[in-house]
Coordinates of C-alpha atoms in Angstrom, one line a residue:
X221 CA 30.2 11.2 -11.5
X222 CA 27.9 14.2 -10.7
X223 CA 24.6 13.4 -11.8
X224 CA 21.4 15.5 -11.7
X225 CA 18.2 13.8 -11.3
X226 CA 15.1 15.7 -12.5
X227 CA 11.6 14.9 -11.7
X228 CA 8.4 17.0 -11.7
X229 CA 7.4 16.0 -8.3
X230 CA 9.7 14.3 -5.6
X231 CA 9.4 14.0 -1.5
X232 CA 7.3 14.1 0.4
X233 CA 5.2 12.9 -2.7
X234 CA 5.4 9.2 -3.5
X235 CA 4.1 7.7 -6.7
X236 CA 5.9 5.3 -8.6
X237 CA 8.4 7.4 -10.6
X238 CA 9.2 9.5 -7.3
X239 CA 9.9 6.0 -5.8
X240 CA 12.1 5.1 -8.4
X241 CA 14.0 8.4 -8.8
X242 CA 14.7 8.3 -4.9
X243 CA 15.9 4.6 -4.7
X244 CA 18.2 5.0 -8.0
X245 CA 19.7 8.4 -6.6
X246 CA 20.4 6.7 -3.2
X247 CA 21.9 3.6 -4.7
X248 CA 24.2 5.8 -7.2
X249 CA 25.1 8.0 -4.0
X250 CA 26.1 5.0 -2.2
X251 CA 28.4 3.8 -4.9
X252 CA 30.3 7.1 -4.7
X253 CA 28.6 9.4 -7.3
X254 CA 27.4 12.7 -6.4
X255 CA 23.7 13.3 -6.9
X256 CA 21.6 16.0 -6.9
X257 CA 17.8 16.0 -7.4
X258 CA 16.1 19.0 -9.1
X259 CA 12.3 19.0 -8.8
X260 CA 9.4 21.6 -8.6
X261 CA 8.3 23.5 -5.4
X262 CA 4.7 22.6 -4.0
X263 CA 3.1 23.7 -1.2
X264 CA 4.9 23.8 2.2
X265 CA 8.0 22.1 1.1
X266 CA 11.4 23.6 1.3
X267 CA 13.1 25.2 -1.5
X268 CA 16.2 23.1 -0.6
X269 CA 16.9 20.1 1.8
X270 CA 18.8 16.8 2.0
X271 CA 17.2 13.5 2.3
X272 CA 19.2 10.3 3.0
X273 CA 22.2 12.3 1.8
X274 CA 21.0 13.3 -1.6
X275 CA 20.4 17.3 -1.8
X276 CA 17.1 18.4 -3.2
X277 CA 16.6 21.4 -5.1
X278 CA 13.3 22.9 -5.7
X279 CA 12.3 25.4 -8.5
X280 CA 9.9 28.0 -7.9
X281 CA 6.7 26.9 -9.5
X282 CA 4.3 29.4 -11.3
X283 CA 0.9 28.1 -11.7
X284 CA 0.8 26.7 -15.3
X285 CA -2.7 26.2 -17.1
X286 CA -2.9 24.4 -20.3
X287 CA -2.5 27.1 -23.0
X288 CA -0.8 29.6 -20.4
X289 CA 2.2 30.4 -22.3
X290 CA 3.6 33.2 -20.1
X291 CA 3.4 30.9 -17.0
X292 CA 5.0 28.0 -18.9
X293 CA 7.9 30.4 -19.9
X294 CA 8.4 31.9 -16.5
X295 CA 8.6 28.4 -14.8
X296 CA 11.0 26.7 -17.4
X297 CA 13.2 30.1 -17.3
X298 CA 13.3 29.5 -13.2
X299 CA 14.5 25.9 -13.9
X300 CA 17.1 26.6 -16.4
X301 CA 18.5 29.5 -13.7
X302 CA 18.8 26.8 -11.1
X303 CA 20.5 24.3 -13.7
X304 CA 23.1 27.1 -14.3
X305 CA 23.7 27.8 -10.6
X306 CA 24.5 24.1 -10.3
X307 CA 27.4 24.6 -13.0
X308 CA 28.4 21.7 -15.1
X309 CA 27.7 18.1 -14.4
X310 CA 28.5 14.9 -15.9
X311 CA 24.8 13.7 -16.8
X312 CA 21.2 15.0 -16.6
X313 CA 18.7 12.0 -15.9
X314 CA 15.0 12.9 -16.5
X315 CA 12.2 10.8 -15.1
X316 CA 9.4 12.0 -17.4
X317 CA 9.3 15.4 -16.1
X318 CA 7.8 16.8 -19.6
X319 CA 7.4 20.2 -18.1
X320 CA 11.2 20.7 -17.6
X321 CA 12.4 19.2 -21.0
X322 CA 13.0 22.4 -22.7
X323 CA 15.2 24.3 -19.8
X324 CA 17.2 20.7 -19.8
X325 CA 17.8 20.8 -23.4
X326 CA 18.8 24.5 -23.3
X327 CA 21.3 23.4 -20.5
X328 CA 22.6 20.7 -22.5
X329 CA 23.2 23.2 -25.3
X330 CA 25.2 25.6 -22.9
X331 CA 27.3 22.7 -21.2
X332 CA 27.2 19.7 -23.8
X333 CA 25.8 17.8 -20.9
X334 CA 24.4 14.0 -22.0
X335 CA 20.8 13.9 -21.3
X336 CA 18.8 10.7 -20.5
X337 CA 15.1 10.7 -20.5
X338 CA 13.2 8.0 -18.7
X339 CA 9.9 7.4 -20.2
X340 CA 7.6 6.4 -17.5
X341 CA 4.6 5.2 -19.2
X342 CA 3.2 4.6 -22.6
X343 CA 0.2 5.6 -24.3
X344 CA -1.2 9.0 -23.5
X345 CA 1.8 9.4 -20.8
X346 CA 4.2 9.1 -23.4
X347 CA 2.6 11.5 -26.0
X348 CA 2.3 14.1 -23.6
X349 CA 6.1 13.7 -22.5
X350 CA 6.7 14.5 -26.0
X351 CA 4.1 16.9 -27.0
X352 CA 3.4 18.5 -23.7
X353 CA -0.1 19.7 -24.6
X354 CA -2.5 19.5 -27.5
X355 CA -3.4 23.2 -27.7
X356 CA 0.2 24.9 -28.5
X357 CA 0.8 23.1 -31.8
X358 CA 3.5 25.1 -32.9
X359 CA 5.2 24.8 -29.5
X360 CA 4.8 21.0 -29.7
X361 CA 6.5 20.9 -33.0
X362 CA 9.4 23.1 -31.4
X363 CA 9.7 20.8 -28.6
X364 CA 9.8 17.8 -30.8
X365 CA 12.6 19.1 -32.7
X366 CA 14.5 19.8 -29.4
X367 CA 13.8 16.1 -28.5
X368 CA 16.2 15.0 -31.2
X369 CA 19.0 16.3 -28.7
X370 CA 18.0 13.9 -26.0
X371 CA 20.9 11.2 -25.9
X372 CA 19.0 8.3 -24.9
X373 CA 15.2 7.5 -24.1
X374 CA 15.0 4.9 -21.4
X375 CA 12.1 2.6 -21.7
X376 CA 10.3 0.1 -19.7
X377 CA 9.2 -2.1 -22.5
X378 CA 9.8 -2.5 -26.2
X379 CA 6.3 -1.2 -27.1
X380 CA 7.2 1.8 -25.3
X381 CA 10.4 2.1 -27.2
X382 CA 8.6 1.8 -30.5
X383 CA 6.3 4.3 -29.2
X384 CA 9.1 6.6 -28.6
X385 CA 10.6 5.9 -32.0
X386 CA 7.3 7.1 -33.8
X387 CA 7.1 10.1 -32.0
X388 CA 10.9 11.1 -32.4
X389 CA 12.5 9.7 -35.5
X390 CA 16.0 8.1 -34.9
X391 CA 15.6 8.4 -31.2
X392 CA 18.1 6.2 -29.6
X393 CA 16.3 4.0 -27.0
X394 CA 17.5 1.7 -24.2
X395 CA 15.4 -0.8 -22.0
X396 CA 16.3 -0.4 -18.5
X397 CA 13.7 -2.0 -15.7
X398 CA 12.5 -0.7 -12.7
X399 CA 14.1 -1.7 -9.5
X400 CA 13.2 -2.3 -5.8
X401 CA 15.3 -3.0 -2.5
X402 CA 14.5 -6.8 -2.5
X403 CA 16.2 -7.2 0.8
X404 CA 13.6 -4.7 2.3
X405 CA 10.7 -6.2 0.8
X406 CA 11.8 -9.9 1.9
X407 CA 9.3 -11.3 4.0
X408 CA 11.5 -12.3 7.6
X409 CA 8.5 -14.4 9.0
X410 CA 5.8 -16.9 7.9
X411 CA 2.7 -15.1 6.3
X412 CA 0.7 -16.7 9.4
X413 CA 2.3 -14.4 11.9
X414 CA 1.4 -11.3 9.7
X415 CA -2.0 -12.5 9.2
X416 CA -2.7 -12.7 12.9
X417 CA -1.2 -9.2 13.7
X418 CA -3.7 -7.5 11.1
X419 CA -6.5 -9.8 12.3
X420 CA -7.3 -12.1 9.4
X421 CA -6.3 -15.1 10.8
X422 CA -6.8 -18.1 8.4
X423 CA -8.7 -16.1 5.8
X424 CA -7.4 -16.0 2.3
X425 CA -6.3 -12.5 1.4
X426 CA -5.2 -10.3 -1.5
X427 CA -4.1 -6.9 -2.1
X428 CA -4.1 -3.8 -4.7
X429 CA -1.4 -1.2 -4.2
X430 CA -2.0 1.9 -6.1
X431 CA -3.9 5.2 -7.0
X432 CA -7.6 5.1 -7.2
X433 CA -8.1 6.0 -10.3
X434 CA -9.6 5.0 -13.9
X435 CA -6.5 4.1 -15.2
X436 CA -5.4 1.7 -12.8
X437 CA -8.4 -0.5 -13.7
X438 CA -10.1 -0.3 -10.1
X439 CA -13.3 -0.7 -11.5
X440 CA -12.7 -4.2 -12.6
X441 CA -10.8 -4.9 -9.3
X442 CA -14.4 -4.5 -7.7
X443 CA -16.1 -6.9 -10.1
X444 CA -13.4 -9.3 -9.8
X445 CA -13.4 -9.5 -6.2
X446 CA -17.4 -9.8 -6.1
X447 CA -16.6 -13.0 -8.1
X448 CA -14.1 -14.2 -5.9
X449 CA -16.2 -13.6 -2.7
X450 CA -18.8 -16.0 -4.3
X451 CA -16.3 -18.8 -4.1
X452 CA -14.3 -17.8 -0.9
X453 CA -17.0 -15.7 1.4
X454 CA -14.4 -15.2 4.2
X455 CA -11.7 -13.9 1.8
X456 CA -10.3 -10.6 2.7
X457 CA -9.0 -7.8 0.2
X458 CA -6.9 -4.8 1.3
X459 CA -6.8 -2.0 -0.9
X460 CA -3.8 0.3 -0.4
X461 CA -3.9 3.7 -1.8
X462 CA -6.0 6.8 -2.3
X463 CA -7.4 8.8 -5.0
X464 CA -10.6 10.3 -6.8
X465 CA -12.4 7.3 -6.9
X466 CA -12.0 6.1 -3.3
X467 CA -15.3 7.5 -2.2
X468 CA -17.2 5.9 -5.2
X469 CA -15.5 2.6 -4.7
X470 CA -16.7 2.4 -1.1
X471 CA -20.2 3.1 -2.3
X472 CA -20.0 0.3 -5.2
X473 CA -18.5 -2.1 -2.6
X474 CA -21.4 -1.5 -0.2
X475 CA -24.4 -1.6 -3.1
X476 CA -22.8 -4.8 -4.4
X477 CA -22.7 -6.2 -0.7
X478 CA -18.9 -7.1 -0.6
X479 CA -18.0 -4.0 1.7
X480 CA -17.4 -6.6 4.7
X481 CA -14.7 -8.3 2.7
X482 CA -13.0 -5.1 1.7
X483 CA -10.2 -3.2 4.0
X484 CA -9.5 0.6 2.5
X485 CA -6.2 1.0 3.8
X486 CA -5.4 4.5 2.3
X487 CA -2.2 5.5 1.1
X488 CA 1.0 4.4 2.9
X489 CA 4.6 4.7 2.2
X490 CA 5.4 1.6 4.1
X491 CA 2.5 -1.2 3.9
X492 CA 5.1 -4.5 4.4
X493 CA 2.9 -5.6 7.3
X494 CA 0.0 -5.8 5.3
X495 CA 1.7 -7.0 2.1
X496 CA 3.6 -10.0 4.0
X497 CA 0.4 -11.1 5.2
X498 CA -1.1 -11.4 1.6
X499 CA -1.9 -14.8 -0.6
X500 CA -2.2 -12.7 -3.8
X501 CA -1.2 -9.4 -5.6
X502 CA -3.7 -8.0 -7.8
X503 CA -3.2 -5.7 -10.8
X504 CA -5.7 -4.8 -13.6
X505 CA -4.1 -1.8 -15.1
X506 CA -4.6 -1.6 -18.8
X507 CA -1.4 0.6 -19.4
X508 CA 1.3 -0.2 -16.8
X509 CA 4.7 0.7 -17.5
X510 CA 6.3 -1.4 -15.0
X511 CA 4.7 -1.5 -11.5
X512 CA 6.9 -0.8 -8.3
X513 CA 4.2 -2.3 -6.3
X514 CA 4.3 -5.5 -8.3
X515 CA 7.9 -5.9 -8.0
X516 CA 7.7 -5.5 -4.4
X517 CA 5.1 -8.1 -4.0
X518 CA 7.4 -10.4 -5.9
X519 CA 10.2 -9.7 -3.6
X520 CA 7.9 -10.3 -0.7
X521 CA 7.0 -13.7 -2.3
X522 CA 3.3 -12.8 -2.8
X523 CA 1.9 -14.5 -6.1
X524 CA 1.0 -12.2 -8.8
X525 CA -2.3 -11.9 -10.7
X526 CA -2.4 -9.2 -13.4
X527 CA -3.3 -7.9 -16.8
X528 CA -1.4 -9.2 -19.8
X529 CA 0.2 -5.9 -20.9
X530 CA 3.7 -4.8 -22.2
X531 CA 4.4 -3.6 -18.8
X532 CA 3.7 -7.0 -17.2
X533 CA 4.8 -9.2 -20.0
X534 CA 8.3 -8.4 -19.8
X535 CA 8.3 -9.2 -15.9
X536 CA 5.6 -12.2 -15.4
X537 CA 6.0 -15.5 -17.3
X538 CA 2.6 -16.8 -17.0
X539 CA 2.4 -19.9 -14.7
X540 CA 6.0 -19.5 -14.1
X541 CA 6.6 -16.6 -11.8
X542 CA 2.8 -15.3 -11.8
X543 CA -0.4 -15.4 -13.7
X544 CA -1.2 -13.1 -16.6
X545 CA -4.7 -12.7 -17.5
X546 CA -6.7 -11.2 -20.5
X547 CA -7.5 -7.7 -19.9
X548 CA -11.1 -7.0 -19.0
X549 CA -11.9 -10.9 -18.5
X550 CA -13.5 -10.6 -14.9
X551 CA -14.3 -14.5 -15.0
X552 CA -10.7 -15.3 -15.9
X553 CA -9.3 -13.1 -13.3
X554 CA -11.5 -14.4 -10.7
X555 CA -10.7 -17.9 -11.3
X556 CA -7.1 -17.3 -11.4
X557 CA -7.3 -15.7 -7.7
X558 CA -9.4 -18.6 -6.7
X559 CA -6.8 -21.1 -8.2
X560 CA -4.1 -19.4 -6.0
X561 CA -6.3 -19.6 -2.8
X562 CA -7.1 -23.2 -3.5
X563 CA -3.5 -24.5 -4.5
X564 CA -0.8 -23.7 -2.2
X565 CA 1.7 -25.8 -4.0
X566 CA 0.8 -23.4 -7.0
X567 CA 1.3 -20.3 -5.0
X568 CA 4.3 -21.4 -3.3
X569 CA 6.0 -22.1 -6.7
X570 CA 5.1 -19.1 -8.5
X571 CA 5.9 -16.8 -5.4
X572 CA 9.6 -18.7 -5.1
X573 CA 10.5 -18.2 -8.8
X574 CA 9.2 -14.5 -8.7
X575 CA 11.4 -14.0 -5.5
X576 CA 14.4 -15.3 -7.1
X577 CA 13.5 -13.4 -10.3
X578 CA 13.6 -10.1 -8.6
X579 CA 16.7 -10.5 -6.8
X580 CA 18.6 -11.4 -10.2
X581 CA 16.8 -9.2 -12.5
X582 CA 14.8 -6.3 -10.7
X583 CA 17.0 -5.4 -7.6
X584 CA 17.8 -1.6 -7.7
X585 CA 21.4 -2.7 -7.4
X586 CA 21.2 -4.5 -10.8
X587 CA 19.1 -1.3 -12.2
X588 CA 21.8 1.2 -10.8
X589 CA 24.6 -0.6 -12.5
X590 CA 22.9 -0.8 -15.9
X591 CA 22.3 3.4 -15.5
X592 CA 26.0 3.5 -14.4
X593 CA 27.3 1.9 -17.3
X594 CA 25.1 3.8 -19.5
X595 CA 26.0 7.2 -17.7
X596 CA 30.0 6.4 -18.4
X597 CA 29.3 5.6 -22.0
X598 CA 27.6 8.8 -22.6
X599 CA 30.4 10.6 -20.8
X600 CA 33.2 8.8 -23.2
X601 CA 31.1 9.3 -26.2
X602 CA 30.8 5.6 -27.1
X603 CA 27.3 4.8 -26.2
X604 CA 25.9 2.1 -28.8
X605 CA 22.4 2.1 -28.8
X606 CA 19.5 1.1 -31.3

């Protein structure tokens, strides 16, 4: 198959959607399919390049501000012309990328190519993908009519599928999970070896991985950690990521007396050496689609403590392969972390079942097979979905 994978940002930018797009493209390519990535041009990135054998084509990007209709049209036209240059393909797979929906659907009209749109998150993100902007209301209505031509919406959980159907009547939705390379994230040695290598010795350790932004629940993270340190004064928290709240979080940590127990490790593409030394993985996002970092931690055998949300309930079974806590409940979250620290048998059991779960259900090879099956069905015109 010839597949065009469309995403707004790509290498060298590595958020969750970008990581998933690249993993899937690389896996499909290894299975003999021809995958091209179409993305927008940012900064000093090249107009075209090849990464891991995957051609990347970057569309010239106009400065598009909310309500700047002329800028929107110019950028969308550039995307459409680049698609025409690529010629007919078998499937177009979009990873979010609301800005590029209209040129993609125009391309579908020209060539009859099936279009699959992956919804990367719910709530505001889902609505912005459908509507694009809140100011150009007539443009939004036009776009929603066009979205009826999307062949399949891939959703990470049932709530997101319901949300899409509420925004786009008669939408065909299919649930396909994110995937990770479970072999890459499998810990090859004991945690003690990695604890020594990063200087935490016998300390109890926890990790948060993600952007430092309000929607990731990082304010709760610090409140929870303050309560944990009261029970485990020598415990260490590693925060892997960066964002606009980084400076404020450092200030709060200092003001609350927990700065000495926290390491701000910054954004890292590969954080395995830290992850393998951890006793717990923390995720308190109120609205998470399906966290790559959580799946990576599961593959590494690190016990999960996360908010109970649509994005986690389809992955974490409470007290089976992780612990789900009531969103916003600081004391409950802190008690769960302390329980993991205190009970190695519980921690080991949760971790082993999580690792097995990732290998069977959330490995990228499993995800790629589901996409491959969907793409073949769409090409043959026999896809049967809700």
